[in-house]
Amino acid sequence: MSALEPFGTRLRHAMDERGPLCVGIDPHASLLSAWGLDDDIAGLERFTRTVVETLAGTVAVFKPQSAFFERFGSRGIAVLEKAVVELRAAGALVVMDAKRGDIGSTMAAYAETFLHQDSPLFSDALTVSPYLGYGSLKPAVELARENGAGLFVLALTSNPEGAEVQHALREDGRTVAATVLGHLADENAGQVPLGSFGAVVGATLGDLSSYDLGINGPLLAPGIGAQGATPADLPAVFGPAVRNVVPSVSRGVLRYGPDAAGLRGAAERFAGEIRAAVEAA
């Protein structure tokens, strides 16, 4: 197993070089249909291959949604494994969107699936849920450190149901979300140029100035494009932390497929608009 630079270091370099954009790979049935593909393993393979071959050499980060591959069973997982390997071979970083969260040996097994370099699904980072207590993530944190990988921990998500947990007040007066952000700041303390332990923070949430997003780590920001947020919104939402934002766009790019030129053009437009918004902040 060769040693990797920490995820935060590799992410900073990738976004500086290729632009601050994460493209989600979400092959749900309606999108396959829009591409003229059947909702079967052949459609999944064609869709995934097209995205990888068209964008892997120019986009900084990809976020495959594991569920859309898992629904096809072992054959779907095989497509996902191949995509992860090919994306990384092309110089892109892969954030596996699996939102795993459990305790003890089960959390350790999830971590080994996605964060150990010997795993066929090894990804540069993994989305995880802290709502069994932040300490339940310890096996994933430790394995990520050992393998040069990272985590994106759910903190302030854009779905309205999330508020009942994330905005709940603890006995010390802090919200649950603020507590999660505090733990991540501790994980990233002293890391240069960027820590490897990030938060998931929705780009559609508006003014977040009541939260300290300065965790010295990346902020994965879904919601750009089809969900209503625009690149121009990012400085107002993320404030001084905007340079560490990893804006995630799925349908906003993928709807231009299967035409390769359409996909490339959409990715280039989003990356350029995001870069301009960040640099103007």
Coordinates of C-alpha atoms in Angstrom, one line a residue:
M1 CA 0.0 0.0 0.0
S2 CA 1.6 3.3 -1.1
A3 CA 1.3 6.3 1.1
L4 CA -1.1 9.0 -0.1
E5 CA -0.9 12.6 0.8
P6 CA -3.7 13.6 3.2
F7 CA -7.1 14.0 1.5
G8 CA -7.3 17.7 2.4
T9 CA -4.0 18.4 0.7
R10 CA -5.0 16.5 -2.5
L11 CA -8.4 18.2 -2.5
R12 CA -7.0 21.7 -2.3
H13 CA -4.6 21.0 -5.2
A14 CA -7.3 19.4 -7.3
M15 CA -9.7 22.3 -6.9
D16 CA -7.0 24.9 -7.5
E17 CA -6.0 23.1 -10.7
R18 CA -9.3 21.8 -12.1
G19 CA -11.8 24.2 -10.5
P20 CA -13.9 23.9 -7.4
L21 CA -16.6 21.6 -8.7
C22 CA -17.9 18.2 -7.6
V23 CA -20.1 16.3 -10.1
G24 CA -22.6 13.9 -8.6
I25 CA -23.1 10.6 -10.3
D26 CA -26.7 9.8 -9.6
P27 CA -28.1 7.2 -12.1
H28 CA -31.7 7.2 -10.9
A29 CA -34.4 5.8 -13.1
S30 CA -35.8 9.1 -14.4
L31 CA -32.3 10.3 -15.5
L32 CA -31.6 7.0 -17.3
S33 CA -34.9 7.4 -19.1
A34 CA -34.1 11.0 -20.0
W35 CA -30.9 9.7 -21.6
G36 CA -32.9 7.2 -23.6
L37 CA -31.6 4.3 -21.5
D38 CA -33.4 1.4 -19.8
D39 CA -33.5 1.2 -16.0
D40 CA -31.4 -1.9 -16.0
I41 CA -27.7 -2.9 -15.7
A42 CA -27.0 -2.1 -19.3
G43 CA -28.4 1.4 -18.9
L44 CA -26.4 1.8 -15.7
E45 CA -23.2 0.8 -17.4
R46 CA -23.7 3.0 -20.4
F47 CA -24.6 6.0 -18.2
T48 CA -21.7 5.6 -15.9
R49 CA -19.2 4.9 -18.6
T50 CA -20.3 8.1 -20.5
V51 CA -19.9 10.3 -17.4
V52 CA -16.5 8.8 -16.6
E53 CA -15.1 8.9 -20.1
T54 CA -16.3 12.5 -20.7
L55 CA -15.5 14.2 -17.5
A56 CA -12.9 12.3 -15.5
G57 CA -10.0 14.1 -17.0
T58 CA -11.2 17.6 -16.2
V59 CA -13.5 17.7 -13.1
A60 CA -11.8 17.8 -9.7
V61 CA -14.2 15.7 -7.7
F62 CA -16.9 13.1 -8.3
K63 CA -19.6 12.0 -5.9
P64 CA -21.2 8.7 -6.8
Q65 CA -24.4 8.0 -4.9
S66 CA -23.9 4.4 -3.8
A67 CA -27.6 3.6 -3.5
F68 CA -28.3 4.0 -7.2
F69 CA -25.7 1.3 -7.9
E70 CA -26.6 -0.9 -4.9
R71 CA -30.2 -1.3 -6.2
F72 CA -28.8 -3.5 -9.0
G73 CA -27.1 -5.9 -6.6
S74 CA -23.7 -7.3 -7.2
R75 CA -23.7 -6.2 -10.9
G76 CA -24.4 -2.6 -9.9
I77 CA -21.6 -2.7 -7.3
A78 CA -19.2 -4.0 -10.0
V79 CA -20.1 -1.0 -12.2
L80 CA -19.4 1.3 -9.2
E81 CA -16.1 -0.4 -8.5
K82 CA -14.9 0.1 -12.1
A83 CA -16.0 3.7 -12.1
V84 CA -14.1 4.5 -8.9
V85 CA -10.9 3.0 -10.2
E86 CA -11.2 4.8 -13.5
L87 CA -12.0 8.2 -12.0
R88 CA -9.1 8.0 -9.7
A89 CA -6.8 6.8 -12.5
A90 CA -7.7 9.9 -14.4
G91 CA -6.6 12.1 -11.6
A92 CA -10.1 12.9 -10.1
L93 CA -11.0 12.5 -6.5
V94 CA -13.9 10.3 -5.5
V95 CA -16.2 11.1 -2.6
M96 CA -18.4 8.0 -2.0
D97 CA -21.9 9.2 -1.0
A98 CA -23.0 6.3 1.2
K99 CA -23.8 8.2 4.4
R100 CA -22.7 5.3 6.6
G101 CA -23.2 5.5 10.3
D102 CA -23.1 2.8 13.0
I103 CA -21.1 1.7 16.0
G104 CA -18.2 -0.4 16.9
S105 CA -17.2 -3.3 14.6
T106 CA -20.0 -2.4 12.1
M107 CA -18.7 1.1 11.6
A108 CA -15.2 -0.3 11.3
A109 CA -16.4 -2.6 8.5
Y110 CA -18.0 0.3 6.7
A111 CA -14.8 2.1 7.0
E112 CA -12.8 -0.8 5.6
T113 CA -15.2 -1.0 2.6
F114 CA -14.6 2.6 1.5
L115 CA -11.5 3.9 3.2
H116 CA -8.9 1.1 3.1
Q117 CA -6.6 1.2 0.1
D118 CA -6.8 -2.5 -0.4
S119 CA -10.6 -2.4 -0.9
P120 CA -12.0 -2.5 -4.5
L121 CA -14.3 0.4 -3.5
F122 CA -11.5 2.6 -1.9
S123 CA -12.5 6.2 -2.2
D124 CA -10.7 9.4 -1.4
A125 CA -13.5 10.3 1.0
L126 CA -16.8 9.0 2.4
T127 CA -20.0 10.7 3.6
V128 CA -20.9 9.6 7.1
S129 CA -23.7 10.2 9.6
P130 CA -22.8 11.3 13.2
Y131 CA -26.2 10.8 14.7
L132 CA -25.3 7.8 16.8
G133 CA -22.9 10.2 18.5
Y134 CA -19.8 11.7 16.9
G135 CA -17.6 9.3 18.8
S136 CA -19.2 6.4 16.8
L137 CA -17.2 7.6 13.8
K138 CA -13.9 6.9 15.4
P139 CA -13.1 3.8 13.4
A140 CA -13.7 5.8 10.2
V141 CA -11.7 8.7 11.4
E142 CA -8.7 6.5 12.3
L143 CA -8.8 4.5 9.1
A144 CA -9.1 7.6 7.0
R145 CA -6.0 9.1 8.6
E146 CA -4.1 5.9 8.0
N147 CA -5.0 5.7 4.4
G148 CA -4.8 9.4 3.4
A149 CA -8.5 9.6 3.0
G150 CA -11.2 11.9 4.4
L151 CA -14.7 12.1 5.7
F152 CA -17.7 14.4 5.0
V153 CA -19.9 14.4 8.1
L154 CA -23.5 15.4 7.9
A155 CA -23.9 18.7 9.7
L156 CA -26.3 21.1 8.2
T157 CA -28.2 19.3 5.5
S158 CA -30.6 20.9 3.0
N159 CA -33.6 18.5 3.6
P160 CA -36.2 20.2 5.9
E161 CA -36.5 17.1 8.1
G162 CA -32.9 17.5 9.1
A163 CA -33.6 20.6 11.2
E164 CA -35.4 18.7 14.0
V165 CA -32.1 16.9 14.8
Q166 CA -29.4 19.3 13.6
H167 CA -30.9 22.4 15.2
A168 CA -31.8 20.7 18.5
L169 CA -30.2 22.4 21.5
R170 CA -27.9 20.5 23.8
E171 CA -27.6 21.1 27.6
D172 CA -24.6 23.4 26.9
G173 CA -26.8 25.6 24.7
R174 CA -25.1 24.6 21.4
T175 CA -27.0 23.0 18.6
V176 CA -26.2 19.5 17.5
A177 CA -24.9 20.8 14.2
A178 CA -22.6 23.3 16.0
T179 CA -21.3 20.4 18.1
V180 CA -20.5 18.3 15.0
L181 CA -18.7 21.3 13.4
G182 CA -16.7 21.8 16.6
H183 CA -15.5 18.1 16.5
L184 CA -14.4 18.6 12.9
A185 CA -12.5 21.7 13.7
D186 CA -10.6 19.7 16.4
E187 CA -9.8 16.9 13.9
N188 CA -8.4 19.5 11.4
A189 CA -6.4 21.6 13.9
G190 CA -3.0 22.6 12.5
Q191 CA -3.5 20.9 9.1
V192 CA -2.1 22.8 6.1
P193 CA -3.3 23.7 3.5
L194 CA -6.6 22.0 4.5
G195 CA -7.8 19.4 6.9
S196 CA -9.3 16.1 5.6
F197 CA -12.4 16.0 7.8
G198 CA -15.2 18.0 6.2
A199 CA -18.9 18.8 6.8
V200 CA -21.9 18.4 4.6
V201 CA -23.6 21.8 4.5
G202 CA -26.4 22.6 2.1
A203 CA -26.0 25.4 -0.3
T204 CA -29.7 26.2 -0.2
L205 CA -29.8 27.1 3.5
G206 CA -29.3 30.8 3.2
D207 CA -27.5 32.8 5.9
L208 CA -25.4 30.5 8.1
S209 CA -23.6 33.3 10.0
S210 CA -24.8 31.9 13.3
Y211 CA -22.6 28.8 12.7
D212 CA -18.8 28.7 12.7
L213 CA -18.0 27.1 9.4
G214 CA -14.3 27.8 9.9
I215 CA -13.4 24.2 10.6
N216 CA -10.1 24.2 8.5
G217 CA -11.7 21.5 6.4
P218 CA -13.8 21.2 3.3
L219 CA -17.5 21.9 3.1
L220 CA -19.4 19.6 0.7
A221 CA -22.3 21.8 -0.5
P222 CA -25.1 20.0 -2.4
G223 CA -27.9 22.0 -3.8
I224 CA -26.4 23.9 -6.7
G225 CA -28.4 23.7 -9.9
A226 CA -31.6 21.7 -9.8
Q227 CA -32.2 22.3 -6.1
G228 CA -32.3 26.0 -6.6
A229 CA -28.9 27.4 -5.3
T230 CA -26.6 29.1 -7.7
P231 CA -22.8 29.7 -7.6
A232 CA -23.5 33.4 -6.9
D233 CA -25.2 32.4 -3.6
L234 CA -22.1 30.7 -2.2
P235 CA -20.4 33.7 -0.6
A236 CA -23.6 34.8 1.3
V237 CA -24.2 31.3 2.6
F238 CA -20.6 30.3 3.5
G239 CA -19.0 33.7 4.3
P240 CA -15.3 33.5 5.1
A241 CA -15.2 29.7 4.6
V242 CA -16.3 29.9 0.9
R243 CA -12.9 29.1 -0.4
N244 CA -13.1 25.7 1.3
V245 CA -16.5 24.9 -0.3
V246 CA -16.8 21.9 -2.6
P247 CA -20.0 22.7 -4.5
S248 CA -21.8 19.5 -5.7
V249 CA -23.9 19.6 -8.9
S250 CA -25.7 16.5 -10.1
R251 CA -28.7 17.0 -12.4
G252 CA -27.5 20.5 -13.4
V253 CA -24.7 18.8 -15.3
L254 CA -26.1 15.3 -16.0
R255 CA -29.2 16.5 -17.7
Y256 CA -27.1 17.6 -20.6
G257 CA -26.1 14.0 -21.4
P258 CA -25.7 11.7 -23.1
D259 CA -24.1 14.2 -25.4
A260 CA -20.4 14.5 -24.4
A261 CA -20.1 18.1 -25.5
G262 CA -23.2 19.0 -23.5
L263 CA -21.8 17.4 -20.4
R264 CA -18.4 19.0 -20.8
G265 CA -19.9 22.4 -21.4
A266 CA -22.1 22.2 -18.4
A267 CA -19.3 21.2 -16.1
E268 CA -17.0 23.9 -17.5
R269 CA -19.7 26.6 -17.0
F270 CA -20.4 25.6 -13.4
A271 CA -16.7 25.4 -12.5
G272 CA -16.1 28.8 -14.0
E273 CA -19.1 30.4 -12.3
I274 CA -18.1 28.9 -9.0
R275 CA -14.5 30.0 -9.3
A276 CA -15.6 33.5 -10.2
A277 CA -18.0 33.7 -7.2
V278 CA -15.3 32.5 -4.8
E279 CA -12.6 34.8 -6.1
A280 CA -15.0 37.8 -5.9
A281 CA -15.9 37.1 -2.3

